[in-house]
Tab-separated table of C-alpha atoms in Angstrom:
chain	number	residue	atom	x	y	z
X	147	MET	CA	-107.907	-53.124	-36.519
X	148	THR	CA	-104.407	-52.739	-35.099
X	149	ARG	CA	-101.331	-53.842	-36.890
X	150	GLU	CA	-100.833	-56.692	-34.427
X	151	LYS	CA	-104.324	-58.017	-35.042
X	152	ALA	CA	-103.942	-57.571	-38.761
X	153	GLY	CA	-100.818	-59.738	-38.718
X	154	GLY	CA	-98.657	-56.989	-40.260
X	155	ASP	CA	-95.705	-57.504	-37.898
X	156	PRO	CA	-92.470	-58.811	-39.406
X	157	LEU	CA	-91.148	-62.189	-38.329
X	158	TRP	CA	-88.558	-60.789	-35.913
X	159	ALA	CA	-91.275	-58.801	-34.106
X	160	ARG	CA	-93.464	-61.887	-33.803
X	161	LEU	CA	-90.607	-63.943	-32.429
X	162	PHE	CA	-89.054	-61.547	-29.930
X	163	GLY	CA	-91.837	-59.024	-29.270
X	164	ARG	CA	-91.697	-55.353	-30.133
X	165	ARG	CA	-91.891	-54.093	-26.588
X	166	ALA	CA	-89.244	-56.458	-25.246
X	167	LEU	CA	-86.755	-55.422	-27.930
X	168	ARG	CA	-87.630	-51.735	-27.758
X	169	SER	CA	-87.122	-51.375	-24.012
X	170	ALA	CA	-85.125	-53.895	-22.016
X	171	ARG	CA	-83.545	-51.532	-19.519
X	172	THR	CA	-85.561	-52.490	-16.447
X	173	ASP	CA	-85.236	-55.769	-14.611
X	174	THR	CA	-88.808	-56.678	-15.543
X	175	ALA	CA	-88.131	-56.202	-19.248
X	176	LYS	CA	-84.904	-58.175	-18.995
X	177	VAL	CA	-86.649	-61.097	-17.308
X	178	GLU	CA	-89.264	-61.070	-20.049
X	179	LEU	CA	-86.645	-60.896	-22.778
X	180	TYR	CA	-84.700	-63.754	-21.199
X	181	THR	CA	-87.862	-65.866	-21.095
X	182	ARG	CA	-88.597	-65.163	-24.751
X	183	PHE	CA	-85.075	-66.113	-25.746
X	184	THR	CA	-85.449	-69.326	-23.742
X	185	PHE	CA	-88.623	-70.256	-25.633
X	186	HIS	CA	-87.013	-69.477	-28.978
X	187	ALA	CA	-83.866	-71.378	-28.025
X	188	MET	CA	-86.025	-74.423	-27.316
X	189	ALA	CA	-87.596	-74.069	-30.754
X	190	GLY	CA	-84.120	-73.759	-32.244
X	191	ALA	CA	-83.056	-76.882	-30.373
X	192	GLU	CA	-85.993	-78.737	-31.921
X	193	ALA	CA	-84.967	-77.600	-35.393
X	194	GLY	CA	-81.295	-78.357	-34.826
X	195	ALA	CA	-81.639	-81.707	-33.071
X	196	LEU	CA	-84.664	-83.132	-34.895
X	197	ALA	CA	-85.169	-81.384	-38.244
X	198	PHE	CA	-81.747	-80.809	-39.801
X	199	PRO	CA	-80.415	-84.358	-39.246
X	200	GLN	CA	-83.210	-85.610	-41.519
X	201	LEU	CA	-81.523	-83.943	-44.492
X	202	PHE	CA	-78.506	-86.222	-44.124
X	203	ALA	CA	-80.412	-89.435	-43.457
X	204	GLU	CA	-80.216	-92.296	-45.901
X	205	ARG	CA	-83.999	-92.604	-46.138
X	206	GLN	CA	-84.986	-90.194	-48.899
X	207	PRO	CA	-87.316	-88.563	-49.816
X	208	ALA	CA	-88.937	-89.407	-46.460
X	209	GLY	CA	-86.162	-87.556	-44.635
X	210	ALA	CA	-86.716	-84.391	-46.679
X	211	TRP	CA	-90.441	-84.398	-45.943
X	212	LEU	CA	-89.768	-84.940	-42.247
X	213	PHE	CA	-87.314	-82.028	-42.321
X	214	LEU	CA	-89.932	-79.670	-43.765
X	215	LEU	CA	-92.553	-80.854	-41.282
X	216	LEU	CA	-90.260	-80.471	-38.256
X	217	LEU	CA	-88.939	-77.097	-39.429
X	218	ALA	CA	-92.487	-75.751	-39.840
X	219	HIS	CA	-93.374	-77.178	-36.432
X	220	SER	CA	-90.445	-75.438	-34.711
X	221	VAL	CA	-91.184	-72.064	-36.354
X	222	VAL	CA	-94.870	-72.208	-35.424
X	223	CYS	CA	-93.960	-73.159	-31.854
X	224	ALA	CA	-91.562	-70.180	-31.603
X	225	VAL	CA	-94.189	-67.716	-32.842
X	226	LEU	CA	-96.891	-69.236	-30.627
X	227	SER	CA	-94.696	-69.029	-27.523
X	228	SER	CA	-94.150	-65.293	-28.074
X	229	ARG	CA	-97.810	-64.604	-28.862
X	230	ALA	CA	-99.003	-66.712	-25.923
X	231	LEU	CA	-96.669	-64.843	-23.569
X	232	ASP	CA	-98.061	-61.533	-24.816
X	233	TRP	CA	-101.569	-62.870	-24.209
X	234	ARG	CA	-100.705	-63.884	-20.650
X	235	LEU	CA	-99.323	-60.393	-20.053
X	236	GLY	CA	-102.518	-58.779	-21.392
X	237	ARG	CA	-101.036	-57.264	-24.550
X	238	ARG	CA	-102.940	-59.104	-27.280
X	239	GLU	CA	-105.771	-61.514	-27.864
X	240	ARG	CA	-105.497	-65.223	-27.347
X	241	PRO	CA	-103.664	-66.823	-30.340
X	242	VAL	CA	-106.257	-69.503	-31.059
X	243	PRO	CA	-105.329	-69.992	-34.777
X	244	LEU	CA	-101.672	-70.543	-33.898
X	245	MET	CA	-102.676	-73.015	-31.185
X	246	ALA	CA	-104.748	-74.960	-33.698
X	247	ALA	CA	-101.883	-74.954	-36.211
X	248	THR	CA	-99.441	-76.204	-33.558
X	249	ALA	CA	-101.783	-79.002	-32.508
X	250	ALA	CA	-102.344	-80.007	-36.145
X	251	LEU	CA	-98.637	-80.066	-36.967
X	252	SER	CA	-97.846	-82.031	-33.799
X	253	GLY	CA	-100.493	-84.612	-34.587
X	254	ALA	CA	-99.400	-84.829	-38.208
X	255	GLY	CA	-95.796	-85.353	-37.171
X	256	VAL	CA	-96.643	-88.183	-34.761
X	257	LEU	CA	-98.937	-89.854	-37.273
X	258	ALA	CA	-96.323	-89.574	-40.037
X	259	LEU	CA	-93.701	-91.205	-37.847
X	260	LEU	CA	-95.999	-94.080	-36.938
X	261	LEU	CA	-96.940	-94.637	-40.575
X	262	LEU	CA	-93.299	-94.589	-41.650
X	263	LEU	CA	-92.503	-97.118	-38.931
X	264	ASP	CA	-95.411	-99.319	-39.945
X	265	THR	CA	-94.442	-99.282	-43.620
X	266	GLY	CA	-90.776	-99.923	-42.886
X	267	ALA	CA	-89.577	-96.605	-44.328
X	268	ILE	CA	-88.079	-95.860	-40.901
X	269	THR	CA	-86.803	-98.219	-38.251
X	270	LYS	CA	-86.525	-97.974	-34.495
X	271	GLU	CA	-82.795	-97.470	-34.849
X	272	ASP	CA	-83.304	-94.319	-37.005
X	273	ASP	CA	-83.906	-91.889	-34.093
X	274	PHE	CA	-87.535	-92.976	-34.040
X	275	GLY	CA	-87.867	-92.672	-30.258
X	276	LEU	CA	-86.274	-89.214	-30.162
X	277	LEU	CA	-88.536	-87.942	-32.923
X	278	LEU	CA	-91.646	-89.465	-31.396
X	279	MET	CA	-90.975	-87.845	-28.000
X	280	GLY	CA	-89.713	-84.528	-29.339
X	281	ILE	CA	-92.539	-83.538	-31.662
X	282	PRO	CA	-95.475	-83.888	-29.197
X	283	ALA	CA	-93.359	-82.662	-26.255
X	284	PHE	CA	-92.456	-79.354	-27.898
X	285	GLY	CA	-95.990	-78.983	-29.219
X	286	VAL	CA	-97.653	-79.626	-25.849
X	287	ALA	CA	-95.229	-77.333	-23.997
X	288	THR	CA	-96.088	-74.483	-26.348
X	289	LEU	CA	-99.813	-75.199	-26.332
X	290	VAL	CA	-100.149	-75.015	-22.546
X	291	LEU	CA	-98.986	-71.373	-22.633
X	292	GLY	CA	-102.240	-70.459	-24.370
X	293	LEU	CA	-104.574	-72.310	-21.982
X	294	ARG	CA	-106.443	-70.513	-19.222
X	295	THR	CA	-106.715	-73.063	-16.403
X	296	THR	CA	-104.459	-75.638	-14.803
X	297	LYS	CA	-107.032	-78.348	-15.454
X	298	ALA	CA	-106.924	-77.654	-19.184
X	299	ARG	CA	-103.132	-77.834	-19.141
X	300	VAL	CA	-103.147	-81.178	-17.323
X	301	TYR	CA	-105.675	-82.599	-19.769
X	302	THR	CA	-103.562	-81.427	-22.704
X	303	VAL	CA	-100.399	-82.985	-21.281
X	304	LEU	CA	-102.233	-86.295	-20.770
X	305	ALA	CA	-104.017	-86.163	-24.124
X	306	ALA	CA	-100.791	-86.147	-26.150
X	307	PRO	CA	-99.370	-89.486	-24.893
X	308	THR	CA	-102.828	-91.032	-24.872
X	309	ALA	CA	-103.412	-90.129	-28.522
X	310	THR	CA	-99.938	-91.386	-29.420
X	311	ALA	CA	-100.569	-94.702	-27.664
X	312	VAL	CA	-103.962	-95.120	-29.341
X	313	ALA	CA	-102.487	-94.461	-32.790
X	314	THR	CA	-99.678	-96.941	-32.066
X	315	ALA	CA	-102.171	-99.616	-31.022
X	316	VAL	CA	-104.419	-99.003	-34.034
X	317	LEU	CA	-101.494	-99.485	-36.399
X	318	GLY	CA	-100.752	-102.793	-34.654
X	319	LEU	CA	-97.211	-102.019	-33.565
X	320	GLY	CA	-97.500	-104.107	-30.431
X	321	LEU	CA	-98.259	-103.606	-26.759
X	322	ARG	CA	-94.646	-102.967	-25.782
X	323	GLN	CA	-94.228	-100.235	-28.374
X	324	THR	CA	-97.531	-98.708	-27.337
X	325	TRP	CA	-96.442	-98.538	-23.703
X	326	LEU	CA	-93.022	-97.129	-24.547
X	327	ASN	CA	-94.575	-94.432	-26.711
X	328	PHE	CA	-97.015	-93.474	-23.960
X	329	VAL	CA	-94.354	-93.220	-21.251
X	330	GLY	CA	-91.842	-91.387	-23.429
X	331	VAL	CA	-94.287	-88.766	-24.711
X	332	ALA	CA	-95.818	-88.285	-21.231
X	333	ALA	CA	-92.417	-87.783	-19.561
X	334	ALA	CA	-90.991	-85.433	-22.179
X	335	GLY	CA	-94.230	-83.452	-22.552
X	336	SER	CA	-94.701	-83.049	-18.790
X	337	LEU	CA	-91.142	-81.833	-18.260
X	338	LEU	CA	-91.216	-79.273	-21.066
X	339	ALA	CA	-94.748	-78.117	-20.244
X	340	LEU	CA	-93.800	-77.551	-16.592
X	341	THR	CA	-90.731	-75.574	-17.669
X	342	TYR	CA	-92.681	-73.368	-20.069
X	343	VAL	CA	-95.545	-72.678	-17.660
X	344	PHE	CA	-93.211	-71.897	-14.759
X	345	SER	CA	-91.191	-69.464	-16.906
X	346	ALA	CA	-94.323	-67.634	-18.040
X	347	TRP	CA	-95.643	-67.550	-14.462
X	348	LEU	CA	-92.351	-66.053	-13.263
X	349	VAL	CA	-92.611	-63.250	-15.826
X	350	GLY	CA	-96.131	-62.465	-14.634
X	351	VAL	CA	-95.060	-62.383	-10.986
X	352	VAL	CA	-92.167	-60.034	-11.738
X	353	ARG	CA	-94.478	-57.720	-13.659
X	354	GLU	CA	-97.013	-57.677	-10.817
X	355	LEU	CA	-94.254	-56.924	-8.330
X	356	ASP	CA	-93.024	-54.052	-10.472
X	357	ALA	CA	-96.571	-52.727	-10.799
X	358	SER	CA	-97.049	-52.914	-7.022
X	359	HIS	CA	-93.865	-50.894	-6.473
X	360	GLU	CA	-95.048	-48.246	-8.904
X	361	LEU	CA	-98.474	-48.172	-7.280
X	362	ARG	CA	-96.938	-47.785	-3.846
X	363	THR	CA	-94.896	-44.835	-5.079
X	364	ARG	CA	-97.973	-43.193	-6.572
X	365	LEU	CA	-99.945	-43.724	-3.368
X	366	ALA	CA	-97.151	-42.151	-1.332
X	367	VAL	CA	-97.141	-39.104	-3.617
X	368	ALA	CA	-100.938	-38.868	-3.491
X	369	GLU	CA	-100.912	-39.147	0.305
X	370	GLU	CA	-98.361	-36.352	0.556
X	371	ARG	CA	-100.447	-34.164	-1.738
X	372	LEU	CA	-103.532	-34.820	0.363
X	373	ARG	CA	-101.641	-33.938	3.526
X	374	PHE	CA	-100.355	-30.698	2.062
X	375	GLY	CA	-103.800	-29.858	0.697
X	376	ARG	CA	-105.359	-30.560	4.092
X	377	ASP	CA	-102.859	-28.284	5.803
X	378	MET	CA	-103.523	-25.515	3.292
X	379	HIS	CA	-107.269	-25.929	3.762
X	380	ASP	CA	-106.957	-25.730	7.539
X	381	VAL	CA	-104.875	-22.567	7.262
X	382	MET	CA	-106.697	-20.754	4.467
X	383	GLY	CA	-110.270	-21.987	4.771
X	384	ARG	CA	-111.342	-19.967	7.803
X	385	ASN	CA	-109.392	-16.849	6.823
X	386	LEU	CA	-110.826	-16.787	3.299
X	387	ALA	CA	-114.350	-17.169	4.640
X	388	VAL	CA	-113.827	-14.254	7.055
X	389	MET	CA	-112.295	-12.128	4.290
X	390	ALA	CA	-115.283	-12.832	2.024
X	391	LEU	CA	-117.772	-11.820	4.724
X	392	LYS	CA	-115.915	-8.677	5.741
X	393	SER	CA	-115.386	-7.560	2.148
X	394	GLU	CA	-119.084	-8.071	1.422
X	395	LEU	CA	-119.919	-6.062	4.532
X	396	ALA	CA	-117.518	-3.322	3.449
X	397	VAL	CA	-119.216	-3.122	0.034
X	398	GLN	CA	-122.619	-2.711	1.654
X	399	LEU	CA	-121.313	-0.073	4.051
X	400	ALA	CA	-119.610	1.791	1.215
X	401	GLU	CA	-122.840	1.820	-0.808
X	402	ARG	CA	-124.559	3.472	2.172
X	403	GLY	CA	-121.743	5.956	2.637
X	404	ARG	CA	-120.824	4.639	6.071
X	405	PRO	CA	-117.264	5.319	7.282
X	406	GLU	CA	-117.070	1.861	8.879
X	407	ALA	CA	-116.283	0.445	5.425
X	408	VAL	CA	-112.689	1.645	5.771
X	409	SER	CA	-112.195	-0.224	9.037
X	410	GLN	CA	-113.674	-3.398	7.516
X	411	MET	CA	-111.304	-3.260	4.554
X	412	ALA	CA	-108.397	-2.635	6.921
X	413	GLU	CA	-109.450	-5.785	8.753
X	414	VAL	CA	-109.527	-7.660	5.430
X	415	GLN	CA	-105.998	-6.422	4.744
X	416	ARG	CA	-104.829	-7.589	8.173
X	417	ILE	CA	-106.337	-11.040	7.695
X	418	ALA	CA	-104.759	-11.301	4.229
X	419	GLN	CA	-101.327	-10.490	5.638
X	420	GLU	CA	-101.846	-12.980	8.459
X	421	SER	CA	-102.873	-15.629	5.932
X	422	GLN	CA	-99.751	-14.911	3.918
X	423	ARG	CA	-97.577	-15.466	6.986
X	424	GLU	CA	-99.403	-18.684	7.837
X	425	VAL	CA	-98.977	-19.992	4.291
X	426	ARG	CA	-95.245	-19.248	4.500
X	427	ASP	CA	-95.078	-21.162	7.777
X	428	VAL	CA	-96.878	-24.140	6.245
X	429	VAL	CA	-94.644	-24.194	3.183
X	430	ARG	CA	-91.535	-23.709	5.307
X	431	GLY	CA	-92.501	-26.599	7.540
X	432	TYR	CA	-93.447	-28.687	4.530
X	433	ARG	CA	-90.120	-28.081	2.825
X	434	GLU	CA	-87.965	-28.801	5.857
X	435	ALA	CA	-86.131	-32.115	5.534
X	436	ASP	CA	-84.646	-34.282	8.263
X	437	LEU	CA	-81.321	-35.802	7.237
X	438	ARG	CA	-81.819	-39.186	8.921
X	439	VAL	CA	-85.327	-39.551	7.525
X	440	GLU	CA	-84.129	-38.620	4.042
X	441	LEU	CA	-81.213	-41.086	4.181
X	442	GLU	CA	-83.465	-43.925	5.323
X	443	GLY	CA	-86.079	-42.968	2.751
X	444	ALA	CA	-83.506	-42.868	-0.039
X	445	LEU	CA	-82.224	-46.301	0.996
X	446	GLY	CA	-85.730	-47.771	0.917
X	447	VAL	CA	-86.772	-46.124	-2.350
X	448	LEU	CA	-83.612	-47.123	-4.228
X	449	LYS	CA	-83.764	-50.706	-2.986
X	450	ALA	CA	-87.440	-50.901	-3.945
X	451	ALA	CA	-86.433	-49.763	-7.443
X	452	GLY	CA	-83.973	-52.662	-7.695
X	453	ILE	CA	-80.835	-50.576	-7.089
X	454	ASP	CA	-78.144	-51.885	-4.754
X	455	CYS	CA	-77.858	-48.966	-2.349
X	456	VAL	CA	-75.419	-48.620	0.548
X	457	VAL	CA	-75.440	-45.744	3.052
X	458	HIS	CA	-72.266	-45.055	5.020
X	459	GLY	CA	-72.326	-42.835	8.083
X	460	LEU	CA	-75.929	-43.526	9.142
X	461	ASP	CA	-75.447	-44.457	12.801
X	462	ASP	CA	-78.132	-45.365	15.286
X	463	GLY	CA	-77.462	-42.355	17.465
X	464	PRO	CA	-78.717	-38.807	16.917
X	465	MET	CA	-77.270	-36.739	14.105
X	466	PRO	CA	-74.519	-34.483	15.540
X	467	LEU	CA	-75.501	-31.653	13.221
X	468	PRO	CA	-77.498	-28.481	13.673
X	469	PRO	CA	-81.097	-28.712	12.416
X	470	ASP	CA	-80.537	-26.148	9.669
X	471	LEU	CA	-77.608	-28.128	8.254
X	472	GLN	CA	-79.624	-31.349	8.437
X	473	SER	CA	-82.413	-29.701	6.467
X	474	ALA	CA	-80.042	-28.469	3.757
X	475	LEU	CA	-78.280	-31.840	3.416
X	476	GLY	CA	-81.617	-33.653	3.549
X	477	TRP	CA	-82.698	-31.769	0.448
X	478	VAL	CA	-79.446	-32.770	-1.238
X	479	VAL	CA	-80.239	-36.432	-0.523
X	480	ARG	CA	-83.778	-36.029	-1.814
X	481	GLU	CA	-82.741	-34.335	-5.049
X	482	ALA	CA	-79.880	-36.788	-5.636
X	483	THR	CA	-82.235	-39.753	-5.144
X	484	THR	CA	-84.659	-38.276	-7.647
X	485	ASN	CA	-81.875	-37.845	-10.201
X	486	VAL	CA	-80.674	-41.432	-9.691
X	487	LEU	CA	-84.156	-42.780	-10.357
X	488	ARG	CA	-84.834	-40.461	-13.277
X	489	HIS	CA	-81.604	-40.584	-15.294
X	490	GLY	CA	-79.572	-43.482	-16.633
X	491	ASP	CA	-79.843	-47.148	-15.737
X	492	PRO	CA	-78.184	-47.418	-12.306
X	493	ARG	CA	-77.401	-50.709	-10.621
X	494	ARG	CA	-75.440	-49.464	-7.617
X	495	CYS	CA	-75.617	-46.302	-5.553
X	496	THR	CA	-73.416	-45.308	-2.645
X	497	ILE	CA	-74.326	-42.531	-0.200
X	498	ARG	CA	-71.549	-41.468	2.160
X	499	LEU	CA	-71.847	-38.975	5.018
X	500	ALA	CA	-68.593	-37.953	6.685
X	501	THR	CA	-67.856	-35.305	9.298
X	502	THR	CA	-64.484	-33.805	10.137
X	503	GLU	CA	-64.402	-32.496	13.673
X	504	PRO	CA	-63.206	-28.933	14.200
X	505	SER	CA	-59.918	-28.468	16.036
X	506	GLY	CA	-59.228	-25.820	18.586
X	507	GLY	CA	-56.419	-23.296	18.361
X	508	SER	CA	-53.039	-23.893	19.975
X	509	GLY	CA	-50.358	-21.622	21.214
X	510	SER	CA	-47.259	-20.935	19.140
X	511	PRO	CA	-44.302	-18.591	19.258
X	512	GLY	CA	-45.971	-16.380	16.745
X	513	GLY	CA	-49.203	-16.204	18.700
X	514	PRO	CA	-52.309	-18.349	19.102
X	515	ARG	CA	-53.213	-20.491	16.091
X	516	PRO	CA	-56.806	-20.015	14.891
X	517	PRO	CA	-59.085	-23.053	15.222
X	518	ARG	CA	-59.607	-25.246	12.170
X	519	GLN	CA	-63.224	-25.387	11.074
X	520	GLY	CA	-64.751	-28.827	10.460
X	521	GLU	CA	-67.102	-29.694	7.633
X	522	VAL	CA	-69.737	-32.205	6.612
X	523	VAL	CA	-69.209	-33.994	3.291
X	524	LEU	CA	-72.146	-35.772	1.643
X	525	THR	CA	-71.357	-37.828	-1.467
X	526	VAL	CA	-73.883	-39.629	-3.678
X	527	GLN	CA	-72.411	-41.754	-6.463
X	528	ASN	CA	-74.239	-44.064	-8.869
X	529	ASP	CA	-73.314	-46.030	-11.958
X	530	GLY	CA	-75.225	-46.497	-15.202
X	531	VAL	CA	-74.238	-43.112	-16.657
X	532	PRO	CA	-72.880	-43.166	-20.227
X	533	GLU	CA	-69.435	-41.657	-20.657
X	534	PRO	CA	-69.710	-38.228	-22.339
X	535	ALA	CA	-67.712	-37.379	-25.427
X	536	GLY	CA	-65.757	-34.689	-23.625
X	537	VAL	CA	-65.551	-34.161	-19.914
X	538	PRO	CA	-65.792	-30.476	-19.154
X	539	GLY	CA	-63.294	-29.137	-16.747
X	540	GLU	CA	-60.903	-32.053	-17.188
X	541	GLY	CA	-57.448	-31.126	-16.072
X	542	ALA	CA	-58.700	-27.917	-14.499
X	543	ASP	CA	-57.325	-27.002	-11.140
X	544	GLU	CA	-59.673	-24.448	-9.769
X	545	ASP	CA	-60.495	-23.499	-6.253
X	546	ARG	CA	-63.826	-24.853	-5.121
X	547	THR	CA	-66.476	-22.170	-5.046
X	548	GLY	CA	-70.211	-22.193	-4.753
X	549	ALA	CA	-70.425	-23.234	-8.373
X	550	GLY	CA	-66.911	-24.516	-8.800
X	551	THR	CA	-65.987	-27.874	-10.166
X	552	SER	CA	-63.202	-30.370	-9.810
X	553	THR	CA	-61.748	-32.747	-12.358
X	554	GLY	CA	-64.578	-34.405	-14.236
X	555	SER	CA	-67.292	-32.421	-12.477
X	556	ARG	CA	-69.990	-30.661	-14.372
X	557	PRO	CA	-70.207	-26.908	-13.779
X	558	LEU	CA	-73.420	-25.934	-12.096
X	559	PRO	CA	-75.590	-23.104	-13.373
X	560	PRO	CA	-74.880	-19.697	-11.852
X	561	ARG	CA	-76.776	-18.764	-8.764
X	562	THR	CA	-79.551	-16.289	-8.811
X	563	ALA	CA	-79.324	-12.962	-7.077
X	564	ALA	CA	-78.868	-12.983	-3.360
X	565	GLY	CA	-82.035	-13.061	-1.386
X	566	SER	CA	-84.058	-14.881	-4.045
X	567	ALA	CA	-86.160	-17.830	-3.063
X	568	ALA	CA	-84.629	-21.264	-3.211
X	569	GLY	CA	-85.236	-22.932	-6.544
X	570	SER	CA	-85.356	-26.531	-7.600
X	571	GLY	CA	-82.795	-28.956	-8.911
X	572	LEU	CA	-79.059	-28.408	-8.603
X	573	VAL	CA	-79.454	-24.632	-8.638
X	574	GLY	CA	-81.834	-24.823	-5.684
X	575	LEU	CA	-79.446	-27.100	-3.816
X	576	GLN	CA	-76.596	-24.704	-4.501
X	577	GLU	CA	-78.613	-21.830	-3.051
X	578	ARG	CA	-79.490	-23.819	0.059
X	579	LEU	CA	-75.871	-24.802	0.664
X	580	ALA	CA	-74.546	-21.319	-0.121
X	581	ALA	CA	-76.695	-19.966	2.707
X	582	HIS	CA	-74.541	-22.057	5.077
X	583	GLY	CA	-71.266	-21.388	3.295
X	584	GLY	CA	-71.333	-24.751	1.550
X	585	THR	CA	-70.433	-25.877	-1.950
X	586	LEU	CA	-71.889	-28.350	-4.435
X	587	GLU	CA	-70.106	-30.391	-7.096
X	588	ALA	CA	-71.866	-32.624	-9.618
X	589	GLY	CA	-70.670	-34.435	-12.691
X	590	PRO	CA	-69.594	-37.741	-14.224
X	591	THR	CA	-66.424	-39.403	-13.016
X	592	PRO	CA	-64.073	-40.122	-15.931
X	593	GLY	CA	-63.558	-43.691	-17.050
X	594	ASP	CA	-66.024	-45.630	-14.876
X	595	GLY	CA	-69.435	-44.468	-16.111
X	596	CYS	CA	-70.459	-43.103	-12.705
X	597	PHE	CA	-72.036	-39.838	-11.616
X	598	ARG	CA	-70.985	-38.189	-8.370
X	599	LEU	CA	-72.642	-35.412	-6.402
X	600	THR	CA	-70.678	-33.944	-3.498
X	601	ALA	CA	-71.977	-31.402	-1.009
X	602	ARG	CA	-69.669	-29.741	1.524
X	603	VAL	CA	-70.981	-27.666	4.390
X	604	PRO	CA	-68.716	-26.163	7.077
X	605	LEU	CA	-69.577	-26.830	10.682
X	606	PRO	CA	-69.947	-23.919	13.094
X	607	ALA	CA	-66.534	-22.877	14.350
X	608	PRO	CA	-65.755	-23.988	17.925
X	609	ARG	CA	-65.723	-21.237	20.503
X	610	THR	CA	-62.398	-20.680	22.261
X	611	ASP	CA	-61.874	-19.606	25.835
X	612	HIS	CA	-60.962	-16.151	24.566
X	613	ASP	CA	-64.305	-15.936	22.761
X	614	ARG	CA	-66.205	-17.036	25.843
X	615	GLY	CA	-64.330	-14.522	27.970
X	616	SER	CA	-65.040	-11.697	25.592
X	617	CYS	CA	-68.753	-12.266	26.016
X	618	ALA	CA	-68.659	-11.619	29.751
X	619	PRO	CA	-70.433	-8.445	30.917
X	620	ALA	CA	-68.362	-5.395	31.599
X	621	GLY	CA	-66.990	-5.297	35.060
X	622	SER	CA	-67.213	-9.054	35.666
X	623	SER	CA	-64.258	-10.778	37.171
X	624	GLY	CA	-62.262	-13.481	35.485
X	625	PRO	CA	-61.434	-16.820	37.041
X	626	ASP	CA	-58.219	-15.547	38.591
X	627	GLU	CA	-60.011	-12.649	40.211
X	628	VAL	CA	-62.635	-14.921	41.689
X	629	ALA	CA	-59.975	-17.220	43.058
X	630	ALA	CA	-58.204	-14.253	44.606
């Protein structure tokens, strides 16, 4: 038997829910926590508006007994609302004992009020109407959370005013009072029951939507794995089968002392080397990233995760960048998106792609001025990052290098030896950008709780007329010579 079933939870856990208080960082958890607080606030309103005024009423000790009854009713309703919400979300069993206790307390409260009115201990001017509508209304609204079907909820909402009217008629309080009690309890109970049921339904819808987003992400990952596995099977399946047959043939030839075994093993070696090249081609093609596709994918993934994402610099036209630079920056976008989803609690994310055009050289008295090289700057900034105790590199004024940092940036790990394969994470991104002469900066921005990742890659230098002329074959004539 679990602790929840054994009833070992403290009162605060029963009221607010362990899971809601333990993790309220996602939008789904916050909606659930808000709904729980709404239910408990309604129970507190019942205690504050109906129960506590009875302590200061002139009718004593009837007021004290009504206070205890109403206070117990509000506490049971608060606990039942939390337990019923957990049941609707599939976390615990249906709270049937609490439902029975709520129904019993509601009925006892209505019957006590009618008896006090009949005996003259309470009059119609002593908040009788408010008490008579409040007790069954709060009880019915909480009870409907634990019912399975809409028909059962409608019957419960109608049963409360009907029972109140019958009890009023039996006590002989008159037809007018009977009708007023029926209408008042029916109106108040219907309004509160509709509010409670709609709030619980909204929590369920938000949870289902969150589960569908997670399922869609898992399906996308599984589909990509299947595609990669299919490509590997198409590449390696035939070659491995041929290698197995030829190696088996070589073993048989070697056992017979035939010299053809050497040629068969050489063929196995050739096929193995060919397979290795094909696997590299598959992995290389698999790991290439298109910048536009990655930007659009990051925008869709972050918005699906509930993050307000804006992408600047994503025009409708083709990307004016070489394919190798697009692949390197596309991997920066992919890794940055993964970090945004994995770390912190972001609410906003801004992705900015800017390009500075290269400028050609110009003549000067001191000679021709060399052309200025343009660069591509990709910045990904998100909030939701806690401010660190000390910002490394603050106040530093260093030149930007492959692993350099600026003010507030976090130093990246050192690169591996040249020629090593590209890794993963920030180190892998640094290696990819370093191959194109680019730099990478990553770190929290001081004072605003944001994290910024900036990648800079220089564009290929523009070719001048002097460069184009120097490439002409020997003996070719320049433009002036042709004109002559």
